[in-house]
PDB file of C-alpha atoms in Angstrom:
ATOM      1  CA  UNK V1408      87.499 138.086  65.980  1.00 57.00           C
ATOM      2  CA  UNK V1409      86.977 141.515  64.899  1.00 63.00           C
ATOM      3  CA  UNK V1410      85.409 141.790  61.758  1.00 81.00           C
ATOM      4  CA  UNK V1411      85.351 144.728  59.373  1.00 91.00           C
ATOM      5  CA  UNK V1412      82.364 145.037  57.284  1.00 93.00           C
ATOM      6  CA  UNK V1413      82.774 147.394  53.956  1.00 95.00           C
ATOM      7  CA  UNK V1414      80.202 148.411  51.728  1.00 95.00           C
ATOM      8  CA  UNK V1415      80.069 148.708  48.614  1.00 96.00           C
ATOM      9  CA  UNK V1416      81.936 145.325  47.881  1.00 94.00           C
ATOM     10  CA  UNK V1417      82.530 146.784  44.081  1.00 96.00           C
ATOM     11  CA  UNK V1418      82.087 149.934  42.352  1.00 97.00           C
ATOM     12  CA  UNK V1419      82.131 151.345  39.255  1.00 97.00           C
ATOM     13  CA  UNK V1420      81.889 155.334  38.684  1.00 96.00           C
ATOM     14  CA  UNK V1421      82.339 157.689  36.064  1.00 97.00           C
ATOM     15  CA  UNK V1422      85.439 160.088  36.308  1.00 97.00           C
ATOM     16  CA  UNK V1423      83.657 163.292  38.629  1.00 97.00           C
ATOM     17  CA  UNK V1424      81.593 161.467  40.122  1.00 97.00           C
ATOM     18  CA  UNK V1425      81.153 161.670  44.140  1.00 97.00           C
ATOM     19  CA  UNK V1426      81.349 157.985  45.821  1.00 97.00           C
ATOM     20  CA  UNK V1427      81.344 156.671  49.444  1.00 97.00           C
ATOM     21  CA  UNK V1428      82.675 153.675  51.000  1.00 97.00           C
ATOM     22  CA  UNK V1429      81.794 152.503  54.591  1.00 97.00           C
ATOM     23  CA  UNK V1430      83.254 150.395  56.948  1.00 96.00           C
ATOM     24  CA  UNK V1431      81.167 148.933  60.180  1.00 94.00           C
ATOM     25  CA  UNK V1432      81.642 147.069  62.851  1.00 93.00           C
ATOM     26  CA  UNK V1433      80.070 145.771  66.086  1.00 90.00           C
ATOM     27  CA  UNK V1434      83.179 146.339  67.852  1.00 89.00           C
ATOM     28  CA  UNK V1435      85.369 149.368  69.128  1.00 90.00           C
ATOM     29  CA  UNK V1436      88.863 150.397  68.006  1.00 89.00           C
ATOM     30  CA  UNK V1437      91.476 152.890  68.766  1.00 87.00           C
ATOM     31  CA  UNK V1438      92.272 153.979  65.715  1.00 88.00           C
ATOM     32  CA  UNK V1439      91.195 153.236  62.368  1.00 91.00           C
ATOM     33  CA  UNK V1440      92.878 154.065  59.100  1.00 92.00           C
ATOM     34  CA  UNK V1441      92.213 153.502  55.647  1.00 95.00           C
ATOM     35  CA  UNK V1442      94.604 152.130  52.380  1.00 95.00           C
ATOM     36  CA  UNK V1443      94.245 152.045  49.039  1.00 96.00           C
ATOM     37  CA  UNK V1444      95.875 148.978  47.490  1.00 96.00           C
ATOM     38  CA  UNK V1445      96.869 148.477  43.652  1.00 93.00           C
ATOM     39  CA  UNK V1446      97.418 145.361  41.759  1.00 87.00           C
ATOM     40  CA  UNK V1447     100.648 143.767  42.121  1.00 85.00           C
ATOM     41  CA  UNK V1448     101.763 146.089  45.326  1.00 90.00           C
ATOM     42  CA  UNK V1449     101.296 146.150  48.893  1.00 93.00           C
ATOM     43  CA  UNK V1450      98.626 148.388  50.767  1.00 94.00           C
ATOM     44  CA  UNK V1451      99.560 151.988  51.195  1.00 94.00           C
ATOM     45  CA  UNK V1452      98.587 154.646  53.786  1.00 92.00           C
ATOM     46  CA  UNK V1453      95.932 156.677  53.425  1.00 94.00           C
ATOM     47  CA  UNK V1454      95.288 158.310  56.376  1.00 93.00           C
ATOM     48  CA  UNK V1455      94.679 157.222  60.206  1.00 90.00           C
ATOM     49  CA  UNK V1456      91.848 158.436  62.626  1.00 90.00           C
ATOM     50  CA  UNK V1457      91.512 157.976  66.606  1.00 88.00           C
ATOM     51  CA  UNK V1458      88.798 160.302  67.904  1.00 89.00           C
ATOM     52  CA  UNK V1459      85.045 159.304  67.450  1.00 90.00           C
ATOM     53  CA  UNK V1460      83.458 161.788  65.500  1.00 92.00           C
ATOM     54  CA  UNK V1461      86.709 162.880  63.556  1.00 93.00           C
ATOM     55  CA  UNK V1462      86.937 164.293  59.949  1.00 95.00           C
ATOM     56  CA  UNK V1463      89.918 164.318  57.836  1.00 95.00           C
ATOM     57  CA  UNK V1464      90.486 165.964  54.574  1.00 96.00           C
ATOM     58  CA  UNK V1465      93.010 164.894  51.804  1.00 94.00           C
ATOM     59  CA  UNK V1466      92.526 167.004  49.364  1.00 95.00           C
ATOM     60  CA  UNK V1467      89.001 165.096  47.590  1.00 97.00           C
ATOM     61  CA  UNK V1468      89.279 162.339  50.263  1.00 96.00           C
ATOM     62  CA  UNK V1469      87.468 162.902  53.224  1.00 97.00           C
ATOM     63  CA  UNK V1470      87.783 160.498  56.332  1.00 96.00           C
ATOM     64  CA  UNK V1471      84.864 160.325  58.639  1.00 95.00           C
ATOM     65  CA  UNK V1472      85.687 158.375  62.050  1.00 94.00           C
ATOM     66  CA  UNK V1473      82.297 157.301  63.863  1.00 92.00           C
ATOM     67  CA  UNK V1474      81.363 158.617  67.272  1.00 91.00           C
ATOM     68  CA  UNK V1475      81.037 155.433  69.297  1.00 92.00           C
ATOM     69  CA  UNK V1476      84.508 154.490  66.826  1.00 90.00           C
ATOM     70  CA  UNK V1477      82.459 151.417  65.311  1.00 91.00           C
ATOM     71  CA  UNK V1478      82.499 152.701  62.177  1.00 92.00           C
ATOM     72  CA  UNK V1479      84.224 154.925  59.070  1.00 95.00           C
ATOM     73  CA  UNK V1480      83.366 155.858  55.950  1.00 96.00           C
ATOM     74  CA  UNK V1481      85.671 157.274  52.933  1.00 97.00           C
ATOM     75  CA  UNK V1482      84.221 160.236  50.587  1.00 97.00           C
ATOM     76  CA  UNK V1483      86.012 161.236  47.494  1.00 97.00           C
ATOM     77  CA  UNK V1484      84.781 163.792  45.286  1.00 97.00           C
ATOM     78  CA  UNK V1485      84.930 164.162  41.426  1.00 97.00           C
ATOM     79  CA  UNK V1486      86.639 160.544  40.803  1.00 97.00           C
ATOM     80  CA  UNK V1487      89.720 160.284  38.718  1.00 97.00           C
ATOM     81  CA  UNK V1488      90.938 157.361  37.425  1.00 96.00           C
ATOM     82  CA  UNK V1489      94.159 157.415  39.123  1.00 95.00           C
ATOM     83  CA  UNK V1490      91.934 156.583  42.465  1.00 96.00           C
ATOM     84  CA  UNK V1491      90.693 152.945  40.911  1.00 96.00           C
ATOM     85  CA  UNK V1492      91.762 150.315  43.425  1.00 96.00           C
ATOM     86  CA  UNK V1493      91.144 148.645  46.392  1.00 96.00           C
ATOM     87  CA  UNK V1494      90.286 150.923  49.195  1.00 97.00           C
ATOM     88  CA  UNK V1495      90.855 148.731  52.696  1.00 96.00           C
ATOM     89  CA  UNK V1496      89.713 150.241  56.330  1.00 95.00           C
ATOM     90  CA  UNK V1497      92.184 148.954  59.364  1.00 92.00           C
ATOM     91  CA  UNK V1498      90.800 148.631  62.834  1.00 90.00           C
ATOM     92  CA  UNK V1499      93.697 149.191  65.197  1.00 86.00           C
ATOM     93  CA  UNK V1500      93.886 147.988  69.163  1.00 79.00           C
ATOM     94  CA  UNK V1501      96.540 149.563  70.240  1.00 71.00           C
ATOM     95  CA  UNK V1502      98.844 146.800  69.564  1.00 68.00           C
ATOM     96  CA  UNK V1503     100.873 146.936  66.067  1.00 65.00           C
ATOM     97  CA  UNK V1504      98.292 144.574  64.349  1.00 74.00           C
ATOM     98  CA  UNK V1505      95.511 145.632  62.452  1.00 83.00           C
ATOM     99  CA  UNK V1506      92.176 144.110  61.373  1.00 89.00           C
ATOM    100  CA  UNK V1507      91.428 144.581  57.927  1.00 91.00           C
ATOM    101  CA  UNK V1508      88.410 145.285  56.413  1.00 93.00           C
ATOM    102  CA  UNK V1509      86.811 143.129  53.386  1.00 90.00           C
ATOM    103  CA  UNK V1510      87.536 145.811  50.990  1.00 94.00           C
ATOM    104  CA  UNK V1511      86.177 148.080  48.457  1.00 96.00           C
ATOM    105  CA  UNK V1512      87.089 147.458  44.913  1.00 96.00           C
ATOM    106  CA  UNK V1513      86.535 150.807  42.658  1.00 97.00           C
ATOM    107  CA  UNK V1514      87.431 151.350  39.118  1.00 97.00           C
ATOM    108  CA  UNK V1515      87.012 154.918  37.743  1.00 97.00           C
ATOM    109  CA  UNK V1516      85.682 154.514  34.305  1.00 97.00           C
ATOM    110  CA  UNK V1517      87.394 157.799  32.095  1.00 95.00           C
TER     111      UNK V1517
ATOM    112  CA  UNK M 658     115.340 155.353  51.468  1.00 64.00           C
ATOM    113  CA  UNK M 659     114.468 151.543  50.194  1.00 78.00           C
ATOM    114  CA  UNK M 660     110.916 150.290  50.914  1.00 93.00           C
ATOM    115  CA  UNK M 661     109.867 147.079  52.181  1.00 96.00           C
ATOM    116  CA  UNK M 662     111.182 143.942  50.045  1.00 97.00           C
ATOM    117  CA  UNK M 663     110.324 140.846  49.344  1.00 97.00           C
ATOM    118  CA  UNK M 664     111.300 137.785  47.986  1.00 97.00           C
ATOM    119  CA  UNK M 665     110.453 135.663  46.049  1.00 97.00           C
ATOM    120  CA  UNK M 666     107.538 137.421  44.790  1.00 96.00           C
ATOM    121  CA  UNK M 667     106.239 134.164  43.045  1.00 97.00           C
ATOM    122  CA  UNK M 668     106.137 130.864  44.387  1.00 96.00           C
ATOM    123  CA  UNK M 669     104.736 127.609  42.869  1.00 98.00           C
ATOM    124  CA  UNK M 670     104.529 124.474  45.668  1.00 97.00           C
ATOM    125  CA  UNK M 671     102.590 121.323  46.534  1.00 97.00           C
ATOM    126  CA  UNK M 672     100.528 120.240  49.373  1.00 97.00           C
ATOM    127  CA  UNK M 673     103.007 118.812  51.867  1.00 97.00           C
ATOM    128  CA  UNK M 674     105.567 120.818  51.214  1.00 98.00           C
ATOM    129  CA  UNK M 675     106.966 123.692  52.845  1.00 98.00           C
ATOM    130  CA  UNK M 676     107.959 127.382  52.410  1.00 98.00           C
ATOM    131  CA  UNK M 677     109.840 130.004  53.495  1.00 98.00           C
ATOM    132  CA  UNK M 678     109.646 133.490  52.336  1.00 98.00           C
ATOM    133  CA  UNK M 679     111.316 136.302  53.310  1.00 98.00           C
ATOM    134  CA  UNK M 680     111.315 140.088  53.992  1.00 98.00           C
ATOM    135  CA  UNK M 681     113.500 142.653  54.654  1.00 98.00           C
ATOM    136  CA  UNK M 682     112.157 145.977  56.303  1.00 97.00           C
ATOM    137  CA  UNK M 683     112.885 149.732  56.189  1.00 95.00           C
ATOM    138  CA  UNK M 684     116.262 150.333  57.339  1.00 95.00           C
ATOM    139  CA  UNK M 685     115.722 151.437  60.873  1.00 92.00           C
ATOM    140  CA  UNK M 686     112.265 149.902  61.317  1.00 93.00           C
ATOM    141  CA  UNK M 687     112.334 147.195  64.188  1.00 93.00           C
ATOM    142  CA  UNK M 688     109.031 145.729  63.736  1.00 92.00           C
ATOM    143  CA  UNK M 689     107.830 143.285  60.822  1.00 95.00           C
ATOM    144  CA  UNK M 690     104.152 142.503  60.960  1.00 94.00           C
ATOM    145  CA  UNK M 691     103.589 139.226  58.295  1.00 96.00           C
ATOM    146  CA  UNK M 692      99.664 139.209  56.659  1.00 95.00           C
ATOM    147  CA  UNK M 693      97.982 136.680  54.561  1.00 96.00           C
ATOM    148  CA  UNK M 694      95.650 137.607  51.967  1.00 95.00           C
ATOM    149  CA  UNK M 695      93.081 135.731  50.237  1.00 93.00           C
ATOM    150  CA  UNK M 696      90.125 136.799  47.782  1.00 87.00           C
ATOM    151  CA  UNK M 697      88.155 134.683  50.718  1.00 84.00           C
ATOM    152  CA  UNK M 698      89.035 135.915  53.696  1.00 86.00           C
ATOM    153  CA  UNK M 699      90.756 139.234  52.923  1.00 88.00           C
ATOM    154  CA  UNK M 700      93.216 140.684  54.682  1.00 91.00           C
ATOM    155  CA  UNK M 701      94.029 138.718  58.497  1.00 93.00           C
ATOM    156  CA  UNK M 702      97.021 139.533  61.252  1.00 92.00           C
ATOM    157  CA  UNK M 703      99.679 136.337  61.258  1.00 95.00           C
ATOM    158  CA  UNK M 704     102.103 137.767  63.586  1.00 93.00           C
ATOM    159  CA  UNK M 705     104.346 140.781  64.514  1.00 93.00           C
ATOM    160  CA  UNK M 706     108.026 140.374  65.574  1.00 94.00           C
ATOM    161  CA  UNK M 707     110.135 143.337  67.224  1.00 93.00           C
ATOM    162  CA  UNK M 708     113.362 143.094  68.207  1.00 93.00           C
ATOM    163  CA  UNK M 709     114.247 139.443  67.644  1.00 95.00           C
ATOM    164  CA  UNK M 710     110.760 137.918  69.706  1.00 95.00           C
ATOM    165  CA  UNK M 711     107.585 137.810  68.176  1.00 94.00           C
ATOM    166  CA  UNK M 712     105.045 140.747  70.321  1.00 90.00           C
ATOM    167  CA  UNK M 713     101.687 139.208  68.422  1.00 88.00           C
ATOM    168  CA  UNK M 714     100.012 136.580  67.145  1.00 91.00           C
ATOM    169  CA  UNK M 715      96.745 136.253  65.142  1.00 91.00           C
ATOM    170  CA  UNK M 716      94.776 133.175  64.842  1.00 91.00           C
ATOM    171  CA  UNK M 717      96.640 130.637  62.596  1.00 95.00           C
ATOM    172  CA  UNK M 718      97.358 127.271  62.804  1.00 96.00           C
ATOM    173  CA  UNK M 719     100.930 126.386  64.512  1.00 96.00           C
ATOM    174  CA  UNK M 720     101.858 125.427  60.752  1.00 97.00           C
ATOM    175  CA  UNK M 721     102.480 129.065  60.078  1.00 98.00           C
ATOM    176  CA  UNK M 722     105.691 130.167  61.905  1.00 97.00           C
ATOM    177  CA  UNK M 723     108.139 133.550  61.670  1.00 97.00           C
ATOM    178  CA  UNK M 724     111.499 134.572  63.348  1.00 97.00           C
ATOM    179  CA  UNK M 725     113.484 137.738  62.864  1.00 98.00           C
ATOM    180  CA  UNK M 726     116.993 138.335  62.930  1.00 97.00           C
ATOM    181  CA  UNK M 727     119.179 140.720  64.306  1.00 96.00           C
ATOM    182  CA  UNK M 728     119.403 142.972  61.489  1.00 95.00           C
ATOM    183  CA  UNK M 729     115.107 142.914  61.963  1.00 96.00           C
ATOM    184  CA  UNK M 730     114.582 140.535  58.524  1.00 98.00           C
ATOM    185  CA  UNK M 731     112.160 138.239  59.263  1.00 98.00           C
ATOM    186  CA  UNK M 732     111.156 135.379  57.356  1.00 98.00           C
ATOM    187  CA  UNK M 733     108.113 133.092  57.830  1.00 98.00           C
ATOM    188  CA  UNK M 734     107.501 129.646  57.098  1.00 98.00           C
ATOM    189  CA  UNK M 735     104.114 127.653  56.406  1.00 98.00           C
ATOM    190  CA  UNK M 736     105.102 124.002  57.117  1.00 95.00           C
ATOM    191  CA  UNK M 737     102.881 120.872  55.459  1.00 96.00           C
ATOM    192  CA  UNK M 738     101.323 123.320  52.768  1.00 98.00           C
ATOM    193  CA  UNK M 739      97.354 123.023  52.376  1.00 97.00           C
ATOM    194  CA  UNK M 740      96.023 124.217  49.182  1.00 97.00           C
ATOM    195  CA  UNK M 741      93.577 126.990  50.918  1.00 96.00           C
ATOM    196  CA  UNK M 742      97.215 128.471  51.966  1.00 97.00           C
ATOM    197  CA  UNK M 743      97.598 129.780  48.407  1.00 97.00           C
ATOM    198  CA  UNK M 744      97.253 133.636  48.888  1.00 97.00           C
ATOM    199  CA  UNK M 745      99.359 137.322  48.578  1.00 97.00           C
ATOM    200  CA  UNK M 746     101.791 137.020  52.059  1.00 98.00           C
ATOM    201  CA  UNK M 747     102.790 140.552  52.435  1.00 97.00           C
ATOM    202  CA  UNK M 748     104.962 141.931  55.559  1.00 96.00           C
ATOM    203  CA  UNK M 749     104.772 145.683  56.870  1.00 94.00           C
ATOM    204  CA  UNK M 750     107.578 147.481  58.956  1.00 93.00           C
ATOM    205  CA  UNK M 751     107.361 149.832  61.037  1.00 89.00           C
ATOM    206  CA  UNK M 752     109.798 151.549  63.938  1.00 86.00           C
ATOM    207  CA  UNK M 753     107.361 149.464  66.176  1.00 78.00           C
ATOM    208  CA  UNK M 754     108.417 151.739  69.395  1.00 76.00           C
ATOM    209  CA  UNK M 755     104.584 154.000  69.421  1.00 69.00           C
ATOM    210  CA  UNK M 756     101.002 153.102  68.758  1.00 65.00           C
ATOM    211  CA  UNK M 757      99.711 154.015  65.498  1.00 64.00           C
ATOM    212  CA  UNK M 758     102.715 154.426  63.606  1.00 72.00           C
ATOM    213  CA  UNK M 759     102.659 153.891  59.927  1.00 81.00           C
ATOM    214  CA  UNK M 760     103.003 150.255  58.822  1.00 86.00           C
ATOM    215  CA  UNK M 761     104.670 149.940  55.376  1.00 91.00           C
ATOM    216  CA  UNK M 762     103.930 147.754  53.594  1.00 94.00           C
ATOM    217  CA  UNK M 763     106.148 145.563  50.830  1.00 96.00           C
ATOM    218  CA  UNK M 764     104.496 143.588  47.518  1.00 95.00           C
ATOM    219  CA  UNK M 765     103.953 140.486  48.753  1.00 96.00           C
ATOM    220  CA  UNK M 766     104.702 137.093  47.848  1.00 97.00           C
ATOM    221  CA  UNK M 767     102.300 135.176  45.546  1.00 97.00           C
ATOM    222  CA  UNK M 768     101.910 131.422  46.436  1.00 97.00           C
ATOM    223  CA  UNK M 769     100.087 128.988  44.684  1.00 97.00           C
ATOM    224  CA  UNK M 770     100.377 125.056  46.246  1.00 98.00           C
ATOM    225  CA  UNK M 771      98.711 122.642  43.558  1.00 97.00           C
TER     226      UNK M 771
END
């Protein structure tokens, strides 16, 4: 089983505050993307990496993909409450299943 | 376009029992992955069907079963209920044709067994 460890398991911020969520593992994947889920909805699509060493930028989310792709790790820059949720990583294999991370829970106090 | 939907999105049962719930994808999309999720355990892979046959399977009991019709619904069905099934069952579409093609994802479907 590949497992998906994310850290911090809950966080609370201050609106403009910086944060960063990471997501490790002892194995290797393909691709890995991250989601942001809300209450009462299914996960939605954040973004998706596949090189090691890769850096995405959405707007104040930046995606980091690790070089030996073990590992990821989410930055977002001056919080806003609209980003409170749970932020998932996705290890992909190449196949169309993913394994999910445990999950990052962040609430963006105004 | 209509997102992913399913139904019901609550569901109250009892151990022994069983369930079926269903989903129906994107129109277009030929692949429905099915996930359970738990406070627990998080997130983990039941199976993906494409095109009528099921492509991939994760690691759950033979209890938990799927199919998908021609029209790529897909329902799935957790036979002889166990109360640590209680969880958010949410399906994801997809064209299912490339790798790492967005999987969308619908609200899920709440069940509680007592």
């Amino acid at each position: 089983t590949q497992l998906l460890e994310q850290s911090p398991q809950f966080l609370s911020i201050q609106e403009g505050e910086n944060l960063t969520v990471y997501c490790n593992s002892s194995s290797v994947f393909s691709s890995l993307q991250w989601y942001r889920q809300e209450p009462g909805e299914g996960p939605v699509l954040l973004v998706t990496v596949v090189t090691g060493g890769e850096v995405k930028k959405l707007k104040r989310l930046t995606f980091q993909f690790g070089d030996a792709r073990k590992d990821s790790s989410l930055h977002i820059t001056a919080a806003q409450p609209g980003d409170t949720g749970l932020y998932l990583c996705a290890g992909g294999t190449g196949a169309n299943n993913l394994f999910f991370g445990t999950g990052t829970r962040l609430t963006v106090i105004p | 376009k209509a997102g992913v939907t399913q139904t019901p999105r609550y569901l109250i049962k009892t151990r022994g029992q069983q369930v079926t719930l269903s989903c129906s994808p994107i129109s277009g999309h030929r692949s429905v992955s099915w996930y359970q999720q738990t406070p627990g355990q998080g997130l983990q892979f039941l199976f993906e069907y494409f095109s009528e046959t099921q492509r991939n399977k994760g690691n759950f009991p033979g209890r938990f079963s799927g199919r998908q019709f021609s029209n790529s619904r897909s329902e799935m069905n957790v036979s002889t209920l166990e109360l640590g099934d209680s969880a958010l069952y949410l399906c994801a579409s997809s064209l299912g044709t490339i790798r790492l093609e967005t999987q969308y994802f619908g609200p899920g479907t709440r069940l509680l067994v007592l």
